[in-house]
mmCIF file of C-alpha atoms in Angstrom:
data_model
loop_
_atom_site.group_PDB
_atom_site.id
_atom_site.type_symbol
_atom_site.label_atom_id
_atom_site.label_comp_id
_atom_site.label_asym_id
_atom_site.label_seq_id
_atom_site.Cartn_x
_atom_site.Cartn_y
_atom_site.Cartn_z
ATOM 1 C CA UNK A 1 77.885 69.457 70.253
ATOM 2 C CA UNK A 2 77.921 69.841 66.586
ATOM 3 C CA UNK A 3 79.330 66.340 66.334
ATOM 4 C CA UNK A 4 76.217 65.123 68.807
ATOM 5 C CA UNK A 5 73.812 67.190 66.315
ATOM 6 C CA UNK A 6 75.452 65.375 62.705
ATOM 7 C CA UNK A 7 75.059 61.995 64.952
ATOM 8 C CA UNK A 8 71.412 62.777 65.347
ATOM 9 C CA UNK A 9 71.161 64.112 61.924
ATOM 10 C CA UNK A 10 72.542 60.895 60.818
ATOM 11 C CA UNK A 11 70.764 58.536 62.946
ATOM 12 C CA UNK A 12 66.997 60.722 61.837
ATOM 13 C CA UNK A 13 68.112 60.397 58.652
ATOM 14 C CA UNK A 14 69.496 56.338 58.918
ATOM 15 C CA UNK A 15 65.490 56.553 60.910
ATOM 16 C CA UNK A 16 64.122 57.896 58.082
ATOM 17 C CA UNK A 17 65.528 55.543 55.289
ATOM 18 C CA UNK A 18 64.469 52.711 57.286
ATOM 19 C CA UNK A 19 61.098 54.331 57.665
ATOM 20 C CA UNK A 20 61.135 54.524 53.861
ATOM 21 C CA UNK A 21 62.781 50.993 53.527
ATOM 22 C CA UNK A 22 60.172 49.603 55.517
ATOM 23 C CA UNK A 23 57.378 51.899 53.991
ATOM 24 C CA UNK A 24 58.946 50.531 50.515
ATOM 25 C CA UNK A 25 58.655 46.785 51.852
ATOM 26 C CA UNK A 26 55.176 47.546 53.160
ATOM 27 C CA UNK A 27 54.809 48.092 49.797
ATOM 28 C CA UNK A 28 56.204 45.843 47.703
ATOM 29 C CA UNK A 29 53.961 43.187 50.199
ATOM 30 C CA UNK A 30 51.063 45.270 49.624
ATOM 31 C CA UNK A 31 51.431 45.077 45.662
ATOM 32 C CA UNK A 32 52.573 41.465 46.130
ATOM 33 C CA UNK A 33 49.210 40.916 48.103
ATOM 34 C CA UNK A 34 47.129 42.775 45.062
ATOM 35 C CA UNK A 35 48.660 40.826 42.630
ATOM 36 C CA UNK A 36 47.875 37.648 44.632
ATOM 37 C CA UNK A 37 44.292 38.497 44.807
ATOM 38 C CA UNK A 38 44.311 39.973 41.680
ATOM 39 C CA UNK A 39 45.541 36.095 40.274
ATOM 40 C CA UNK A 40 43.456 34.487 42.531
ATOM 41 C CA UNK A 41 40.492 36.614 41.025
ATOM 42 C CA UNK A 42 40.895 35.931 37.081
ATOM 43 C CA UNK A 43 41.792 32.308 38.209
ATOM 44 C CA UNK A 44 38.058 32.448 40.067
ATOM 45 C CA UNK A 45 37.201 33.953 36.642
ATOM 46 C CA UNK A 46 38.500 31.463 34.543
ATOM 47 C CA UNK A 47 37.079 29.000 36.447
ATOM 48 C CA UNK A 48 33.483 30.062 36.503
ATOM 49 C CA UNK A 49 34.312 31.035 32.630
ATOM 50 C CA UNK A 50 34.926 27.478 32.019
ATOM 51 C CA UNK A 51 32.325 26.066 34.282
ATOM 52 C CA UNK A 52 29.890 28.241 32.299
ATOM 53 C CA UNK A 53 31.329 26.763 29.038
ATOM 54 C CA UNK A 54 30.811 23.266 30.344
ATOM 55 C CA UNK A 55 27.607 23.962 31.650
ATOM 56 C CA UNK A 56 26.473 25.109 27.908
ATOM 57 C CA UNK A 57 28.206 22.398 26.423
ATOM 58 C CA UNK A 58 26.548 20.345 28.361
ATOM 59 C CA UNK A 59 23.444 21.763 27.963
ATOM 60 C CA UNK A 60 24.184 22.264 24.046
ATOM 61 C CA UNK A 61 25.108 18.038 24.065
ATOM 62 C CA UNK A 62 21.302 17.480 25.590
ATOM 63 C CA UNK A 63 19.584 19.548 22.993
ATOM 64 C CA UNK A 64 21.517 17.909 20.379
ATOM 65 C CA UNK A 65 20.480 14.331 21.945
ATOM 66 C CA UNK A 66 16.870 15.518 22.814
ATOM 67 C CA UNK A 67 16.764 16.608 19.030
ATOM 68 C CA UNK A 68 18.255 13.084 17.651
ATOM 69 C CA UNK A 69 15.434 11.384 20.275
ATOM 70 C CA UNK A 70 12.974 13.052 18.838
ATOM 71 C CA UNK A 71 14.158 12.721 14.848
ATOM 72 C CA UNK A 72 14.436 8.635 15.934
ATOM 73 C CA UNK A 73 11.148 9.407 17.195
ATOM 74 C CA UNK A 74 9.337 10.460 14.204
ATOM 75 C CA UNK A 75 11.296 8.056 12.258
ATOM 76 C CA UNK A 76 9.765 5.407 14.322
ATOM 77 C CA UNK A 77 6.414 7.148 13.980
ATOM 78 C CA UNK A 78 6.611 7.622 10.326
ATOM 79 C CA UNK A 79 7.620 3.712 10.028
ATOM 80 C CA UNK A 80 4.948 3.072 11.998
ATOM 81 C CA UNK A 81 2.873 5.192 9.607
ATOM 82 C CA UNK A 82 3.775 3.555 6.461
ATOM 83 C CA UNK A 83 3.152 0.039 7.945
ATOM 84 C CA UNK A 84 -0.077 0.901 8.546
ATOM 85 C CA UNK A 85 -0.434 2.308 5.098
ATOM 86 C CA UNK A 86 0.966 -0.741 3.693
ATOM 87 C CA UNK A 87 -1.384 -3.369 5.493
ATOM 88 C CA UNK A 88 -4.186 -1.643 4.876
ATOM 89 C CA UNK A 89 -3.429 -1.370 1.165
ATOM 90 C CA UNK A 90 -2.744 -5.320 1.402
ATOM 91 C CA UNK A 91 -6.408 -5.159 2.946
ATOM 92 C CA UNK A 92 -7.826 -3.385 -0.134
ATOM 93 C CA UNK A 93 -6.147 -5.559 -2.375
ATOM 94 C CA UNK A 94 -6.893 -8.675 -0.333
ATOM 95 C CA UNK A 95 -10.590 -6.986 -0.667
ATOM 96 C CA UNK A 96 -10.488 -6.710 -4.409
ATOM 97 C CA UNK A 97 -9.289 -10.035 -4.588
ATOM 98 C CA UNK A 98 -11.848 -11.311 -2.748
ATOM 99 C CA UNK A 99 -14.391 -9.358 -4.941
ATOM 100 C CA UNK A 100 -12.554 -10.545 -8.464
ATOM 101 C CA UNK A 101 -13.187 -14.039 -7.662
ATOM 102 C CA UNK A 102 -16.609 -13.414 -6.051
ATOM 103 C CA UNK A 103 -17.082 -12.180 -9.148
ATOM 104 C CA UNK A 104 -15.480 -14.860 -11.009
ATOM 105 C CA UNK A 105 -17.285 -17.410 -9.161
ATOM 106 C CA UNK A 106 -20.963 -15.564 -10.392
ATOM 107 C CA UNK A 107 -19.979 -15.159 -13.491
ATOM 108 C CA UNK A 108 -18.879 -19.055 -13.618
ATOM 109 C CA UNK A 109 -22.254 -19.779 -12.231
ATOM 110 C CA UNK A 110 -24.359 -17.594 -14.770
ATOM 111 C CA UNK A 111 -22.065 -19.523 -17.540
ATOM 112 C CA UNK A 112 -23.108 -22.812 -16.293
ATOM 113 C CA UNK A 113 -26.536 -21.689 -15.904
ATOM 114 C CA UNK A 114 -26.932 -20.194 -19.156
ATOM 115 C CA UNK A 115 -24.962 -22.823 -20.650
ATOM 116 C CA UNK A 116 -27.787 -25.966 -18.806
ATOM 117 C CA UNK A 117 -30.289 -23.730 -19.876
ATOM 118 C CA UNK A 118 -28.839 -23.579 -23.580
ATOM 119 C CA UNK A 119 -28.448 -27.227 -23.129
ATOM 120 C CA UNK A 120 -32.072 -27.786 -22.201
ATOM 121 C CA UNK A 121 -33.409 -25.445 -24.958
ATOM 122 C CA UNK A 122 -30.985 -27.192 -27.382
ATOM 123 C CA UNK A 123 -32.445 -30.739 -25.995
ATOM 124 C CA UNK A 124 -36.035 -29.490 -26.479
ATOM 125 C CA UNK A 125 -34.612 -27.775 -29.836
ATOM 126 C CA UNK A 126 -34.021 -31.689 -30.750
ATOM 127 C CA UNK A 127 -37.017 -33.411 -29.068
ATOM 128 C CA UNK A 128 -39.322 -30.769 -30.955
ATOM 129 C CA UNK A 129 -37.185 -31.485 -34.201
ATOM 130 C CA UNK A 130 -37.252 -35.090 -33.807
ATOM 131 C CA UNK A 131 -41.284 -35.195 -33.281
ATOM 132 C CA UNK A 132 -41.299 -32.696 -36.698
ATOM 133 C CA UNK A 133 -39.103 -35.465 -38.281
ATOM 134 C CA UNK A 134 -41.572 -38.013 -37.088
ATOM 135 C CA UNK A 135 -44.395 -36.325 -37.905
ATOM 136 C CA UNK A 136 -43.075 -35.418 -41.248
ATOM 137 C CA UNK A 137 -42.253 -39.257 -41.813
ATOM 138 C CA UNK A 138 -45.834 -40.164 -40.995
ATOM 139 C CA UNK A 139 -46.905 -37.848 -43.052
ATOM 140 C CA UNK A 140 -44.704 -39.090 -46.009
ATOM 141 C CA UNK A 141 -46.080 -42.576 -45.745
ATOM 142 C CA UNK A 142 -49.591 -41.892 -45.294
ATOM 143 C CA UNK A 143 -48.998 -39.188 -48.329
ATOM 144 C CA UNK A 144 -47.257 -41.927 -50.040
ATOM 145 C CA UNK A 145 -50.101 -44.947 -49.268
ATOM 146 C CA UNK A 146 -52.669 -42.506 -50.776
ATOM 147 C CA UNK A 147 -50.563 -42.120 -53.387
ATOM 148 C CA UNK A 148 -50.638 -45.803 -53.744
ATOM 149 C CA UNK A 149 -53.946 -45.969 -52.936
ATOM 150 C CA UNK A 150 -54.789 -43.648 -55.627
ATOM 151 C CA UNK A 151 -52.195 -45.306 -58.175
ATOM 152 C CA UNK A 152 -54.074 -48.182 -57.448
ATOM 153 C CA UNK A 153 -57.581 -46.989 -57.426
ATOM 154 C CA UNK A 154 -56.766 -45.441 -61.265
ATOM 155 C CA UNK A 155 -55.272 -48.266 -62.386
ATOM 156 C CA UNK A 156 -57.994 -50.188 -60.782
ATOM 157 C CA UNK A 157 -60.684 -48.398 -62.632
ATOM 158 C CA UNK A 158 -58.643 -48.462 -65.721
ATOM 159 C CA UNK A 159 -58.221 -51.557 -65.416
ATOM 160 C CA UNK A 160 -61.893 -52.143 -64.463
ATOM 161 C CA UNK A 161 -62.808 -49.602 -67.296
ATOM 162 C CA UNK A 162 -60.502 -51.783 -69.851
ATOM 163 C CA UNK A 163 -62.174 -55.018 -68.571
ATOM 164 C CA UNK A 164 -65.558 -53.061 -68.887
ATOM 165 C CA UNK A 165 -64.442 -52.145 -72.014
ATOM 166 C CA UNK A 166 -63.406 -55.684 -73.118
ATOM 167 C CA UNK A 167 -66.470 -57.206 -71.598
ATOM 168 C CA UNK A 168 -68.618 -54.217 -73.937
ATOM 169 C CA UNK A 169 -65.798 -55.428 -76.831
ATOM 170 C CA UNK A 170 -66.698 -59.355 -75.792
ATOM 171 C CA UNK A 171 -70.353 -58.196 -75.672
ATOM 172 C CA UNK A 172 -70.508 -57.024 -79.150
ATOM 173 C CA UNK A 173 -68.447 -59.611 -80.628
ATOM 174 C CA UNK A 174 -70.643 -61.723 -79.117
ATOM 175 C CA UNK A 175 -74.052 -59.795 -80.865
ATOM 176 C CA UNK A 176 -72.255 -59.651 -83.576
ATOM 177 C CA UNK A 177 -71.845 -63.215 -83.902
#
């Protein structure tokens, strides 16, 4: 009997161990399970970490681009810009130029004018200077030929007085003879 009860004992107790063995094992699966998850979790984690991470990357590498796009951009525009600038400053001067020799050419033209008309009054200057001349000359001779004239007309009466007075001179010699 007492031998029966230890038997029992034993075997509740061998029962029991198992019980706990098995309740141990249980567990040790269950923890093993938890840890499993627990991995597979922060793996999900890590994952979705580094998706996110490539995702702003990614989003950070567009920006950048989108910002370099749009510097290239107003680059461009500001080329553009200064082109513009610089044609139509070749305009102005190509203007000016245009007006400098416009210029030029009038001012050539009232040169040659004034000069032709210079030359004209100069020519007139001469003709007018030449008739003086002429006129002067005239005047010289016919000056001089009544000089003459007059030379002539003195010594002509002198000489017609002297031959008067001879003649008188004759005369008397003569009456006094």
């Amino acid at each position: 009997k007492e031998a029966a009860k230890r038997k029992a004992e034993r075997l509740e107790k061998k029962e029991k161990e198992k019980e706990k063995a098995l309740a141990r094992q249980k567990e040790k699966q269950k923890q093993k399970e938890l840890a499993k998850e627990k991995a597979r979790r922060e793996k999900e984690r890590r994952k979705q970490k580094e998706k996110a991470k490539a995702k702003q990357r990614e989003k950070q590498k567009a920006l950048a681009e989108k910002k370099i796009k749009e510097k290239e951009r107003q680059k461009e525009k500001a080329k553009k810009l200064k082109e513009k600038e610089k044609e139509k400053q070749k305009e102005k001067e190509k203007q000016k130029e245009k007006a400098r020799k416009q210029k030029e050419k009038e001012q050539l033209l009232k040169s040659k004018t004034k000069n032709r008309q210079k030359e004209a009054d100069e020519e007139k200057q001469k003709e007018a200077d030449k008739k003086a001349e002429t006129a002067a000359a005239i005047l010289a001779k016919v000056l001089k030929r009544r000089a003459e004239e007059a030379k002539l007309a003195t010594k002509s009466k002198k000489k017609h007085k002297k031959v008067e007075e001879e003649d008188e001179e004759d005369e008397e010699d003569e009456e006094d003879e």
